[in-house]
Structures are given as C-alpha cells and as structure tokens.
Coordinates of C-alpha atoms and ligand atoms in Angstrom, one line a residue:
M25 CA 0.0 0.0 0.0
Q26 CA 1.2 3.5 -0.7
K27 CA 2.1 5.7 2.2
I28 CA -0.6 8.2 3.1
L29 CA 1.8 11.1 2.7
D30 CA 2.6 9.9 -0.8
L31 CA -1.1 9.7 -1.7
I32 CA -1.6 13.2 -0.4
S33 CA 1.4 14.5 -2.2
E34 CA 0.1 13.0 -5.4
E35 CA -3.1 14.9 -5.1
M36 CA -1.1 18.1 -4.5
K37 CA 1.2 17.4 -7.4
K38 CA -1.7 17.1 -9.8
A39 CA -2.9 20.5 -8.6
F40 CA 0.4 22.1 -9.2
E41 CA 0.5 20.7 -12.6
A42 CA -3.1 21.7 -13.4
A43 CA -2.2 25.2 -12.4
G44 CA 0.8 25.2 -14.8
Y45 CA 3.6 24.5 -12.4
N46 CA 6.2 21.8 -11.9
A47 CA 4.5 18.8 -10.3
D48 CA 7.5 18.2 -8.1
L49 CA 6.7 21.3 -6.1
G50 CA 3.7 19.5 -4.7
K51 CA 5.5 17.6 -2.0
V52 CA 3.4 17.5 1.2
T53 CA 4.8 17.0 4.7
L54 CA 3.4 16.8 8.2
S55 CA 2.4 20.1 9.6
N56 CA 4.8 22.1 11.6
R57 CA 1.8 23.8 13.2
P58 CA -0.6 21.1 14.3
D59 CA -2.7 23.8 15.8
L60 CA -3.4 25.3 12.4
C61 CA -3.4 22.3 10.0
E62 CA -2.7 18.6 9.6
Y63 CA -0.3 18.8 6.6
Q64 CA 1.5 21.5 4.7
C65 CA 3.0 22.1 1.4
N66 CA 5.8 24.6 0.9
G67 CA 6.0 24.2 -2.9
A68 CA 4.8 27.6 -3.8
M69 CA 7.6 29.1 -1.8
A70 CA 10.1 27.0 -3.6
G71 CA 8.5 27.8 -7.0
A72 CA 8.5 31.6 -6.6
K73 CA 12.1 32.0 -7.9
Q74 CA 11.6 29.6 -10.8
Y75 CA 8.4 31.3 -12.0
H76 CA 9.2 34.9 -10.9
K77 CA 6.0 35.1 -9.1
A78 CA 4.9 35.9 -5.6
P79 CA 4.5 32.6 -3.7
I80 CA 1.1 33.6 -2.4
M81 CA -0.1 33.9 -6.0
I82 CA 1.1 30.4 -6.8
A83 CA -0.4 29.1 -3.6
N84 CA -3.8 30.7 -4.4
E85 CA -3.8 29.2 -7.9
V86 CA -3.0 25.7 -6.6
A87 CA -5.6 26.0 -3.8
E88 CA -8.2 26.9 -6.4
K89 CA -7.5 23.7 -8.3
L90 CA -8.2 21.7 -5.1
Q91 CA -11.7 23.0 -4.5
N92 CA -13.4 19.7 -5.3
S93 CA -10.6 17.5 -4.1
E94 CA -11.5 14.0 -2.8
V95 CA -8.5 14.2 -0.4
F96 CA -8.6 17.7 1.1
A97 CA -11.3 19.1 3.2
E98 CA -9.4 22.4 3.6
V99 CA -6.7 24.0 1.6
S100 CA -5.7 27.5 2.7
A101 CA -3.0 29.6 1.1
V102 CA -1.5 31.7 3.8
A103 CA 1.2 34.4 3.7
P104 CA 3.8 34.4 2.5
G105 CA 2.9 31.4 0.5
F106 CA 2.3 28.3 2.5
L107 CA -0.5 25.8 1.8
N108 CA -2.1 24.7 5.0
L109 CA -4.0 21.4 4.6
K110 CA -6.6 19.3 6.3
V111 CA -7.7 16.0 4.8
K112 CA -11.2 14.7 4.5
E113 CA -12.5 12.4 7.2
Q114 CA -13.6 10.0 4.6
F115 CA -10.2 9.9 3.0
V116 CA -8.6 8.9 6.3
K117 CA -11.3 6.4 7.0
E118 CA -10.8 4.7 3.7
Y119 CA -7.1 4.6 4.2
L120 CA -7.5 3.0 7.6
Q121 CA -10.0 0.5 6.2
A122 CA -7.4 -0.6 3.6
M123 CA -4.8 -0.9 6.4
R124 CA -7.2 -3.1 8.3
D125 CA -7.7 -5.3 5.3
D126 CA -4.0 -5.7 4.6
V127 CA -1.9 -8.4 6.3
K128 CA 0.7 -5.9 7.4
F129 CA -1.4 -2.8 7.8
G130 CA -0.2 -1.4 4.5
L131 CA 3.5 -2.0 4.8
Q132 CA 4.9 -2.5 1.3
M133 CA 6.9 -5.7 0.8
P134 CA 10.3 -5.5 -0.8
E135 CA 10.7 -6.3 -4.5
K136 CA 13.7 -8.4 -3.7
T137 CA 13.8 -10.3 -0.4
K138 CA 17.2 -10.0 1.3
K139 CA 18.8 -12.6 3.4
I140 CA 20.0 -10.9 6.5
M141 CA 22.1 -12.4 9.3
V142 CA 22.0 -10.7 12.7
D143 CA 24.8 -11.5 15.1
Y144 CA 23.7 -10.5 18.6
G145 CA 23.7 -11.6 22.2
G146 CA 27.3 -12.7 22.0
P147 CA 27.5 -14.2 25.6
N148 CA 30.7 -15.9 26.7
V149 CA 30.2 -19.5 27.8
A150 CA 30.7 -20.1 31.5
K151 CA 30.8 -16.4 32.3
P152 CA 27.5 -15.2 33.8
L153 CA 25.5 -12.9 31.6
H154 CA 25.7 -9.3 32.8
V155 CA 23.9 -6.2 31.8
G156 CA 26.5 -5.5 29.1
H157 CA 25.0 -8.4 27.2
L158 CA 21.5 -7.2 27.9
R159 CA 21.6 -4.4 25.3
S160 CA 22.9 -6.6 22.5
A161 CA 20.1 -9.1 23.2
I162 CA 17.3 -6.6 23.4
I163 CA 18.3 -4.5 20.4
G164 CA 19.4 -7.4 18.3
E165 CA 16.1 -9.3 18.9
S166 CA 14.1 -6.2 17.9
I167 CA 16.2 -5.6 14.8
K168 CA 15.7 -9.3 13.8
R169 CA 12.0 -9.0 14.2
I170 CA 11.8 -5.7 12.3
C171 CA 13.8 -7.0 9.3
R172 CA 11.6 -10.1 9.2
Y173 CA 8.4 -8.1 9.4
A174 CA 9.7 -5.9 6.6
G175 CA 9.6 -9.0 4.4
H176 CA 13.2 -10.3 4.6
E177 CA 14.6 -13.6 5.4
V178 CA 16.4 -13.2 8.7
I179 CA 18.7 -15.5 10.6
G180 CA 19.7 -14.6 14.2
D181 CA 23.0 -16.1 15.4
I182 CA 24.1 -15.9 19.0
H183 CA 27.8 -16.2 18.2
L184 CA 28.9 -17.7 21.5
G185 CA 32.3 -16.8 23.0
D186 CA 33.2 -20.5 23.5
W187 CA 36.7 -20.9 22.3
G188 CA 39.0 -18.5 24.1
L189 CA 41.3 -18.4 27.1
Q190 CA 38.3 -18.6 29.5
M191 CA 37.9 -22.2 28.5
G192 CA 41.5 -23.0 29.3
L193 CA 41.2 -21.1 32.6
I194 CA 38.2 -23.2 33.6
I195 CA 39.9 -26.5 32.7
T196 CA 43.1 -25.5 34.6
E197 CA 41.1 -24.6 37.7
L198 CA 39.1 -27.9 37.5
Q199 CA 42.4 -29.8 37.3
K200 CA 43.7 -28.1 40.4
R201 CA 40.5 -29.0 42.3
Q202 CA 39.9 -32.5 40.9
P203 CA 43.2 -33.8 39.5
D204 CA 41.9 -37.3 39.5
L205 CA 39.1 -36.7 37.0
V206 CA 39.3 -39.1 34.2
Y207 CA 39.5 -36.3 31.7
F208 CA 43.0 -35.5 32.8
D209 CA 44.2 -39.1 32.5
E210 CA 46.1 -39.2 29.2
N211 CA 46.0 -43.0 29.1
F212 CA 42.2 -43.2 29.3
A213 CA 40.7 -44.6 26.2
G214 CA 37.2 -45.4 27.3
E215 CA 34.0 -43.4 27.1
Y216 CA 33.8 -40.3 29.2
P217 CA 30.9 -39.8 31.7
K218 CA 27.6 -38.3 30.4
E219 CA 27.2 -36.3 33.6
A220 CA 29.2 -33.0 33.9
P221 CA 31.6 -32.9 36.9
F222 CA 30.2 -29.5 37.9
T223 CA 26.9 -27.5 38.1
I224 CA 26.2 -24.1 36.6
S225 CA 26.7 -22.4 39.9
E226 CA 30.1 -24.1 40.4
L227 CA 31.0 -23.1 36.8
E228 CA 30.1 -19.5 37.5
E229 CA 32.3 -19.5 40.5
I230 CA 35.2 -21.4 38.9
Y231 CA 35.7 -18.9 36.1
P232 CA 36.1 -15.7 38.2
T233 CA 38.4 -17.6 40.6
A234 CA 40.6 -18.8 37.8
S235 CA 40.6 -15.5 36.1
A236 CA 41.7 -13.7 39.3
K237 CA 44.4 -16.3 39.9
S238 CA 45.8 -15.9 36.4
K239 CA 46.2 -12.2 36.8
E240 CA 48.4 -12.7 39.9
D241 CA 50.2 -15.8 39.0
A242 CA 52.2 -16.0 35.7
Q243 CA 52.7 -19.7 36.1
Y244 CA 49.0 -20.3 36.4
K245 CA 48.3 -18.2 33.4
A246 CA 50.8 -20.1 31.4
E247 CA 49.1 -23.4 32.4
A248 CA 45.7 -21.9 31.3
M249 CA 47.2 -21.0 27.9
E250 CA 48.6 -24.4 27.6
A251 CA 45.2 -25.9 28.4
T252 CA 43.6 -23.6 25.8
Y253 CA 46.1 -24.8 23.2
K254 CA 45.5 -28.4 24.1
L255 CA 41.8 -28.0 23.9
Q256 CA 42.1 -26.3 20.5
S257 CA 44.4 -28.9 19.1
G258 CA 41.9 -31.5 20.0
V259 CA 43.1 -33.4 23.1
R260 CA 40.3 -35.8 23.8
G261 CA 39.8 -35.3 27.5
Y262 CA 39.8 -31.6 27.1
R263 CA 37.3 -31.7 24.4
A264 CA 35.1 -33.9 26.5
L265 CA 35.3 -31.4 29.4
W266 CA 34.6 -28.6 27.0
D267 CA 31.5 -30.4 25.8
H268 CA 30.3 -30.5 29.4
I269 CA 31.1 -26.8 29.9
I270 CA 29.1 -25.9 26.8
S271 CA 26.1 -28.0 27.5
V272 CA 25.8 -26.8 31.1
S273 CA 26.3 -23.3 30.1
V274 CA 24.0 -23.3 27.1
S275 CA 21.1 -24.7 29.0
D276 CA 21.5 -21.9 31.5
L277 CA 21.8 -19.4 28.8
K278 CA 18.6 -20.7 27.1
K279 CA 16.7 -20.2 30.2
N280 CA 17.9 -16.6 30.6
Y281 CA 17.2 -15.7 27.0
E282 CA 13.8 -17.3 27.3
N283 CA 13.0 -15.0 30.2
L284 CA 14.0 -12.1 28.0
N285 CA 11.8 -13.3 25.2
V286 CA 14.9 -13.5 23.0
D287 CA 15.5 -16.5 20.7
F288 CA 18.1 -17.4 18.3
D289 CA 17.9 -19.4 15.1
L290 CA 21.5 -20.5 15.4
W291 CA 23.5 -21.3 18.4
K292 CA 26.9 -21.2 16.7
G293 CA 30.0 -20.1 18.4
E294 CA 33.6 -19.2 17.8
S295 CA 34.6 -22.8 18.1
D296 CA 32.5 -23.7 15.1
V297 CA 35.0 -22.1 12.7
H298 CA 38.1 -23.4 14.3
D299 CA 38.8 -26.0 11.6
I300 CA 38.5 -23.5 8.7
I301 CA 40.9 -21.0 10.1
P302 CA 44.1 -22.6 8.7
G303 CA 42.6 -22.6 5.2
M304 CA 41.5 -19.0 5.5
V305 CA 44.9 -17.9 6.7
E306 CA 46.6 -19.8 3.9
A307 CA 44.4 -18.1 1.3
M308 CA 45.1 -14.6 2.8
K309 CA 48.9 -15.3 2.6
K310 CA 48.7 -16.7 -0.9
G311 CA 46.6 -13.7 -2.1
G312 CA 49.4 -11.5 -0.9
Y313 CA 47.2 -9.8 1.7
A314 CA 48.6 -11.2 4.9
Y315 CA 52.2 -10.6 5.9
E316 CA 54.4 -10.9 9.0
S317 CA 55.0 -8.0 11.2
D318 CA 56.8 -8.4 14.5
G319 CA 56.2 -12.1 14.3
A320 CA 52.4 -11.6 14.0
L321 CA 50.4 -12.1 10.8
V322 CA 48.5 -9.0 9.7
V323 CA 46.5 -7.5 6.9
D324 CA 46.7 -3.8 6.2
V325 CA 43.3 -2.1 6.2
K326 CA 44.1 1.6 6.2
E327 CA 42.6 3.7 3.4
E328 CA 43.7 7.0 1.9
T329 CA 40.6 8.8 3.0
D330 CA 41.1 7.8 6.7
T331 CA 41.1 10.8 9.0
K332 CA 42.1 8.6 12.0
E333 CA 44.6 5.9 12.2
V334 CA 43.3 2.4 11.3
P335 CA 45.8 -0.1 12.5
P336 CA 46.3 -3.4 10.5
C337 CA 44.0 -6.3 11.2
M338 CA 45.9 -9.0 13.1
I339 CA 45.1 -12.5 11.8
L340 CA 47.4 -14.6 14.0
K341 CA 49.4 -13.8 17.1
S342 CA 53.2 -14.3 17.1
D343 CA 52.7 -17.7 18.8
G344 CA 50.4 -18.7 16.0
A345 CA 47.3 -18.6 18.1
S346 CA 44.1 -17.2 16.7
L347 CA 42.3 -14.1 18.0
Y348 CA 38.9 -12.6 18.3
N349 CA 39.5 -11.2 14.8
T350 CA 40.5 -14.5 13.4
T351 CA 37.2 -16.2 14.5
D352 CA 35.1 -13.3 13.3
L353 CA 36.7 -13.4 9.9
A354 CA 36.4 -17.1 9.7
T355 CA 32.8 -16.8 10.8
I356 CA 32.2 -14.4 7.9
M357 CA 33.7 -16.9 5.5
D358 CA 31.5 -19.7 7.0
R359 CA 28.4 -17.6 6.8
M360 CA 29.0 -16.7 3.2
E361 CA 29.6 -20.3 2.3
N362 CA 26.7 -21.8 4.1
Y363 CA 24.1 -19.1 4.1
N364 CA 25.2 -16.6 1.4
P365 CA 23.6 -13.5 3.1
D366 CA 23.1 -10.2 1.4
K367 CA 23.7 -8.4 4.7
L368 CA 25.3 -9.0 8.0
I369 CA 24.4 -6.9 11.1
Y370 CA 26.4 -7.0 14.3
L371 CA 25.3 -5.7 17.6
T372 CA 28.0 -4.9 20.2
D373 CA 29.1 -2.1 22.5
K374 CA 30.2 0.9 20.5
R375 CA 33.7 0.5 21.9
Q376 CA 34.1 -2.3 19.3
E377 CA 33.5 0.2 16.4
L378 CA 37.1 0.4 15.2
Y379 CA 37.5 -3.3 15.6
F380 CA 34.6 -4.0 13.3
E381 CA 35.8 -1.4 10.8
Q382 CA 39.1 -3.4 10.6
V383 CA 37.4 -6.7 10.3
F384 CA 35.0 -5.5 7.6
R385 CA 37.7 -3.9 5.6
C386 CA 39.8 -7.0 5.9
A387 CA 36.9 -9.2 4.8
R388 CA 36.3 -7.1 1.8
K389 CA 39.9 -6.7 0.8
T390 CA 40.6 -10.4 1.1
G391 CA 37.4 -11.3 -0.8
L392 CA 35.7 -13.1 2.0
V393 CA 32.5 -11.3 1.0
K394 CA 31.1 -10.1 -2.3
P395 CA 31.5 -6.4 -3.2
E396 CA 27.8 -5.9 -2.8
T397 CA 27.5 -7.7 0.6
E398 CA 26.5 -5.2 3.2
L399 CA 28.4 -5.3 6.5
V400 CA 26.9 -3.3 9.3
H401 CA 28.0 -2.8 12.8
I402 CA 25.6 -1.2 15.3
G403 CA 27.5 0.0 18.3
F404 CA 25.4 0.8 21.3
G405 CA 26.1 3.0 24.2
T406 CA 26.5 2.1 27.8
M407 CA 23.7 1.5 30.3
N408 CA 24.4 3.8 33.2
G409 CA 23.1 4.0 36.7
K410 CA 21.5 7.1 38.1
D411 CA 24.9 8.4 39.0
G412 CA 25.8 8.5 35.3
K413 CA 28.4 5.7 35.7
P414 CA 28.1 2.2 34.2
F415 CA 25.3 0.3 36.0
K416 CA 26.4 -1.5 39.1
T417 CA 24.9 -3.4 42.0
R418 CA 24.4 -1.6 45.3
D419 CA 27.7 -2.8 46.6
G420 CA 29.5 -1.7 43.4
G421 CA 29.9 -5.1 41.6
V422 CA 28.9 -5.9 38.1
M423 CA 25.1 -6.3 38.0
R424 CA 24.2 -9.8 36.8
L425 CA 21.3 -9.9 34.5
E426 CA 19.3 -12.3 36.6
M427 CA 19.6 -10.0 39.6
L428 CA 18.6 -7.0 37.6
L429 CA 15.5 -8.7 36.2
K430 CA 14.6 -10.0 39.7
E431 CA 14.8 -6.5 41.1
I432 CA 12.6 -5.0 38.4
N433 CA 10.1 -7.9 38.6
E434 CA 9.7 -7.3 42.4
E435 CA 9.2 -3.6 41.9
M436 CA 6.5 -4.3 39.3
Y437 CA 4.8 -6.9 41.5
R438 CA 4.6 -4.4 44.3
K439 CA 3.0 -1.9 42.0
I440 CA 0.5 -4.3 40.6
M441 CA -0.5 -5.6 44.0
E442 CA -1.1 -2.1 45.4
N443 CA -3.0 -1.1 42.3
K444 CA -5.6 -3.9 42.0
S445 CA -7.0 -6.9 43.6
M446 CA -5.5 -9.7 41.6
S447 CA -4.5 -13.1 42.9
E448 CA -0.9 -13.3 43.9
D449 CA -0.1 -15.8 41.1
E450 CA -1.7 -13.7 38.4
A451 CA 0.1 -10.7 39.8
K452 CA 3.4 -12.5 39.6
E453 CA 2.9 -13.5 36.0
T454 CA 1.7 -10.1 35.1
A455 CA 4.6 -8.5 36.8
K456 CA 7.0 -10.5 34.7
V457 CA 5.3 -9.4 31.5
V458 CA 5.1 -5.8 32.5
A459 CA 8.7 -5.7 33.9
L460 CA 10.0 -7.0 30.6
S461 CA 8.3 -4.1 28.8
A462 CA 9.8 -1.7 31.2
V463 CA 13.4 -3.0 30.6
K464 CA 13.1 -3.3 26.9
Y465 CA 11.2 -0.1 26.2
G466 CA 13.6 1.8 28.5
D467 CA 16.4 0.6 26.3
L468 CA 14.9 0.7 22.9
S469 CA 13.3 4.1 23.2
N470 CA 16.7 5.6 23.0
Q471 CA 18.7 5.8 19.9
A472 CA 21.0 2.7 20.2
S473 CA 24.3 4.6 20.0
K474 CA 23.5 6.8 23.0
D475 CA 24.3 6.0 26.6
Y476 CA 21.2 5.9 28.7
I477 CA 20.3 5.9 32.4
F478 CA 18.7 2.8 33.7
D479 CA 16.1 4.2 36.1
I480 CA 13.9 1.6 37.6
D481 CA 11.4 4.1 39.0
R482 CA 11.0 5.9 35.7
F483 CA 10.9 2.7 33.6
T484 CA 8.3 1.0 35.7
S485 CA 6.0 4.0 35.9
F486 CA 2.5 3.6 34.3
E487 CA 2.7 7.2 33.1
G488 CA 5.0 8.8 30.6
D489 CA 7.1 7.4 27.8
T490 CA 7.4 3.9 29.2
G491 CA 6.7 0.3 28.4
P492 CA 4.1 -0.1 31.2
Y493 CA 2.3 3.0 29.8
I494 CA 2.0 1.4 26.4
L495 CA 0.8 -1.9 28.0
Y496 CA -1.6 0.0 30.1
T497 CA -3.1 1.5 27.0
I498 CA -3.5 -1.8 25.3
V499 CA -5.1 -3.3 28.4
R500 CA -7.5 -0.4 28.5
I501 CA -8.5 -1.1 24.9
K502 CA -8.9 -4.8 25.5
S503 CA -11.1 -4.2 28.5
I504 CA -13.4 -2.0 26.4
L505 CA -13.5 -4.5 23.7
N506 CA -14.4 -7.3 26.2
K507 CA -17.2 -5.2 27.7
Y508 CA -18.5 -4.6 24.2
K509 CA -18.6 -8.3 23.7
E510 CA -20.3 -8.9 27.0
Q511 CA -23.0 -6.5 25.8
G512 CA -23.5 -8.7 22.8
G513 CA -21.3 -6.9 20.2
D514 CA -18.9 -8.4 17.8
A515 CA -15.8 -6.3 17.1
K516 CA -15.0 -8.2 14.0
Q517 CA -18.3 -7.2 12.4
T518 CA -17.8 -3.5 12.9
V519 CA -16.9 -1.0 10.2
L520 CA -14.9 2.2 10.6
Q521 CA -16.8 5.5 10.4
D522 CA -15.8 9.0 9.5
A523 CA -14.3 10.7 12.5
V524 CA -16.9 12.9 14.3
N525 CA -14.5 14.8 16.6
A526 CA -11.0 16.2 16.6
S527 CA -9.4 13.6 18.9
E528 CA -10.9 10.8 16.9
K529 CA -9.4 12.2 13.8
S530 CA -6.0 12.7 15.4
L531 CA -6.0 9.1 16.5
M532 CA -6.8 8.0 12.9
L533 CA -4.1 10.2 11.5
E534 CA -1.6 8.8 14.0
I535 CA -2.6 5.2 13.0
S536 CA -2.1 6.1 9.3
K537 CA 1.6 6.7 9.8
F538 CA 2.3 3.0 10.5
N539 CA 3.8 1.9 7.1
A540 CA 6.0 5.0 6.7
M541 CA 7.2 4.6 10.2
L542 CA 8.1 1.0 9.8
E543 CA 9.8 1.5 6.6
T544 CA 12.1 4.1 8.3
A545 CA 12.6 1.8 11.3
Y546 CA 13.8 -0.9 8.9
E547 CA 15.9 1.3 6.7
E548 CA 17.6 3.0 9.6
I549 CA 17.7 -0.2 11.6
A550 CA 16.2 1.8 14.4
P551 CA 13.7 0.3 16.9
H552 CA 13.4 3.7 18.7
R553 CA 11.3 4.8 15.7
I554 CA 8.7 2.3 16.7
C555 CA 8.8 3.4 20.3
A556 CA 8.3 7.0 19.3
Y557 CA 5.3 6.0 17.1
I558 CA 3.5 3.9 19.7
Y559 CA 4.0 6.6 22.4
D560 CA 2.3 9.1 20.1
L561 CA -0.3 6.6 19.2
A562 CA -1.0 5.7 22.8
N563 CA -1.3 9.4 23.7
A564 CA -3.7 10.0 20.8
F565 CA -5.8 7.1 21.9
N566 CA -5.9 8.1 25.5
R567 CA -7.0 11.7 24.6
F568 CA -9.8 10.2 22.4
Y569 CA -10.8 7.8 25.2
H570 CA -11.1 10.5 27.8
E571 CA -13.3 12.5 25.5
T572 CA -15.6 9.8 24.3
K573 CA -18.2 7.7 26.1
I574 CA -17.8 4.6 24.0
L575 CA -19.8 1.9 25.8
T576 CA -22.8 4.0 26.6
E577 CA -23.2 5.5 23.1
E578 CA -26.7 5.1 21.9
D579 CA -26.0 5.5 18.2
K580 CA -25.0 1.9 17.5
E581 CA -23.4 2.6 14.1
K582 CA -21.2 5.3 15.6
Q583 CA -20.3 3.0 18.5
A584 CA -19.4 0.2 16.1
G585 CA -17.1 2.6 14.2
W586 CA -15.3 3.4 17.4
I587 CA -15.0 -0.2 18.3
A588 CA -13.5 -0.9 14.9
L589 CA -11.0 1.9 15.5
L590 CA -10.2 0.5 18.9
A591 CA -9.5 -2.9 17.5
L592 CA -7.3 -1.5 14.9
T593 CA -5.4 0.5 17.4
R594 CA -4.9 -2.5 19.6
D595 CA -3.7 -4.7 16.7
I596 CA -1.2 -2.1 15.6
L597 CA 0.1 -1.5 19.2
E598 CA 0.4 -5.2 19.7
T599 CA 2.2 -5.7 16.4
C600 CA 4.6 -2.9 17.4
I601 CA 5.4 -4.2 20.8
D602 CA 6.0 -7.7 19.3
L603 CA 8.6 -6.1 17.1
L604 CA 10.2 -4.6 20.2
G605 CA 10.2 -8.1 21.7
F606 CA 7.5 -7.9 24.5
S607 CA 3.8 -8.5 24.9
A608 CA 0.8 -7.2 26.8
P609 CA -1.1 -9.0 29.5
E610 CA -4.9 -9.3 29.5
R611 CA -5.2 -7.0 32.6
M612 CA -2.9 -5.2 34.9
Ligands
LIG705 N1 31.5 -12.4 23.0 C1 31.8 -11.0 22.7 C2 31.8 -10.2 24.0 O1 31.3 -10.6 25.0 C3 30.7 -10.4 21.8 C4 30.6 -11.1 20.5 C5 30.0 -10.2 19.4 N2 29.9 -10.7 18.1 C6 31.0 -10.9 17.3 N3 30.8 -11.5 16.1 N4 32.2 -10.5 17.6 O2 32.2 -9.0 24.0

C-alpha cells in the first residue's frame, strides 16, 4: 500500500500541474503547526524563484484547483505562500479501512527479499550474563523482528564466545581441584561420563576464581594458555570437558534468554569455525594480503581517506594462536559459504567500532565477501546508573542480568499488588510481562548509539514514555472490547466510520503513519522509531478515550465505528510491541 503522505502529495502534485507548475513542487509534509493544520506544502515558496511570481499567488492558484478534491477538506493559502492542509474524514477512514484489510497494515513488501544475518547476544560461555549483554540481546532481537516483518529472510545467530582463554582457565582450575578426574588421564581410552563434573553455579564460581588467579600468577596463566592450546588442538579429555562446559552453560543461557523473550535461530560459536581457520589464513597469505609484522600475521586495512589511524588487522598472534579477529573473519567466511547472506548486522558495544571497521575492511579486501555484501556494525552506548556511571549493584559489583530482572520484577509486582485486587499468582505472572516491557522499552526508546540511564522508578511508571504505559493503554482497549462483547457486540463485524470529533481524527491520522514509520525503522535499523510512534499513538488514543463515552453511546453505528477503531489501534500496538520483543497481559 502507498504511504498516506505519498497519496496526499500525489493529489497536491496534480494540482500544481493543473495550475501550470512543476508537479515536483507538490510535496506534502506533516504540519509544523498542528494547531493550524494537519499537513502542509511549501512548494509555492520553492516555485517563486523559478516562476518569478509571488509565492502567495502560486499558492492561491493551486488551492483553487483543489476546491473539489476528494482528499482535502481544507486548503488554505497563507502568507507568505504556505499551503495549510486538512484532509477529508472519509479519505482517512478509507485509508484505515485498507490498512485493516491488509496483512501488514499497508506495509509494502520489498521487490527483492534480502537474506540478513543478525549477530547478537554474544555471551561468553561459563561467564555469567551481565547487563552489558542485555543491550545486545534486546536491540538485536528487535532488529531481527523488524527485518523479518519488513519481508526479509532473517537468521539470528548468538555467536557464543566459546573458544578463548576462558575455557583454558576453567579447565586449569578444574584440574587443580579435581586432579583425579578421568578427563586428565592421558591413558584413558574409554567413554567419558555423560554427567558433567560440575553444576552451573560451580562453573560460574570457577571462572572468576581462575581469572583472578591468572592475573596474579604468571605460572597459572601459562598453564591456562597451555590448556587452551591443548583444547584447541583436540586433546580428547579436554574436548570432553569442553562439551560439558558448553552444555551446562548453554542450557542456563537458554533459560535466561527465554526469560527475556529472545530466541536465536543459530547457536553457533567461535569454536565452530576453528577448523576452517588454517585454510583461510593460507588463502590470505597466498593472495598477498597477509604478511608478517613483529612475528604476527597482519593485513593492512588503512585507506587513503582515513582521518584517523586504522591499524592493521591482526590475523594470527606471534605464537600462531588465533584471536577474536580470526574467529570473526572465519565466521564471515563460514556464513558466506553456508548461508550466502546479502547483509550481516552485528550488535555490540560501540567500543568495538574500530574493531569491526578493521574486520569488515579485511573481509572485503581479502574477498571473503562479495562487493555488494552489506556489513553493518551497530555500536550501542552504555547502560548507566542514576549516577551516570556504568550500571552496578548496590555494593559496586557488576550487576548480573538475573539480579537485575529480579529486582525489576519485584518492583513491578509491588506496584501491581497495590493497584488492583489480583490473585498473587496472576500478579506475579503479570509483573514479569510488564517488567520486561519496562526494561526493553527503557532501552529501545533511546537511539541505540546513545548511553542511557537505567532508572527503575521511571521505567516502571505507568505514566510517561514507558513500556508499562503502552501496555496499560493496550489493556485499557482490551477491556473496552471485552465489555462490548459482553454487551453482545462483535468487534469483527464492525466498520470504521468517518471521524466525528477532533481527537478521533487525530487518532486516525496517527494510525495512518504506520507503514511509513516501519519503513524508516527498517531502513535506519532503528527500533526507537517504533517506540516514538507507539508513544504518540497511545497518547492520541488516550485523549480520544477521555473525551468519548464509547460503551454508553446510543447510536450503534457510531459506536461500532469506534469499536473498529479501537480494535485496529490494539492490533497495531500489539504488532509494534511484538517487534520490540515484548507482549501485553490481559489485565494489569
Ligand atoms: N563475546 C563477545 C563479548 O562478550 C561479543 C561477540 C560479538 N559478536 C561478534 N561477532 N564479535 O564481547
């Protein structure tokens, strides 16, 4: 479906043409002065020079041509030459009717479907998830959903950190604690136990302990590096232990992500590309791209137009070990070979911006991707506490994701219990749903690259630009629709009517922006566009709701029109929050 602004512009362009002017002047935009008009056109101002005529004269002539327009209810030429516009109620209604009949509310599907891979989440195995990983998961999940809704084929990959030194550290610490484990017996040739020799909480304690020891004790660190090397070169017992670490860790991760309503199509990790690294490195050498520098293997990636220094991309360390870069490059190669995506989107902290610039340039230069493959890094800002510093626990530690969610769930539960009489169980369930909206909306409503302040009080508020406010609005609509049903009505049988008052028309105009908004959210890869839209939409709905007695309306046709409008508002709001990665309860 065409965007409403395009339809309106078309009508205006015809009028410019009919009045003898260049049609391109008829571009219509949203009004800068909503108190005066709904839309405006500044084409007469732009045309004045070209036609050596006072803009107001042009505007008057164009307005004249729109006297019997099917689109405009009001066209006024105002000094010095603006065209202030109001559209017909019927025009808006028909547009909304078409949206209602369309599967995606009028969103145009792409001519060519792209295959897009989104690399997000990026947790490190055996290290607890912390709030740093929260943003990647929340933003990435929303981007994945937006691209999919926009009609593309999208694959989300978690890209686990499962192959680095942390694995060697864990193995080393385990060996110190339980040297007799069969995994460390070089002569053991039998089958290893199915059961892991540790639980997730032990694992989560082992890693920080080992990491701290390695920082103080060079010998210990050397052992961990040796263990990492042995693991990566395929020593059987180490591989078996690694399998245990992965499976214990991954089942815990799955639970965590499920609580966040985040799910991945692929659970691949750095380890998956281990075997293809030697071939890739060889090819980079053969192609003349990779050369030795201070013992390490590097590829130059600086370009003439650089204004800042872009250091070479390191492919192998001087000891021949692979790095974060190496696995990322090999992963690109693997993705191209096995999925052949048109576009790769990465979500990490913006501190990795230069890193991805290097990796992308290296991938292009060495031909890992096609010239037309799009490589996009979305670097997000830091989640800060109210003190403006990176978010911490009360005692200053790194806030674990589980703790953070627990805290916000409890706050939400308290609020819900004080608000209404709901059973404790229902309140608990509802609290979870609403808390998730608070966390996700709080994050997504900011432009991703910006830092933001994680403010539990503000995020959990039922008023203002918050997730709970949006949910509250949806719940309000649902409750009216339920009551309408109880009175014997059937929302599905209702038809939209022309707006009869200003707040109703504003609501309808707000709704009509859906496809344009979503197109922008997709093109800019910007979930915050959706948040801004639903906040305006919720506000427009609530203004209409406060002015209109819907359920007691005697004129049944009018009432049915409102019910149809409510159902459409609900459907659009629910579609939008699903794209943000949360849902609404039945009541709250
Ligand atoms: N595991 C990394 C970290 O915790 C994030 C991985 C991001 N994705 C990537 N392809 N490098 O910082």
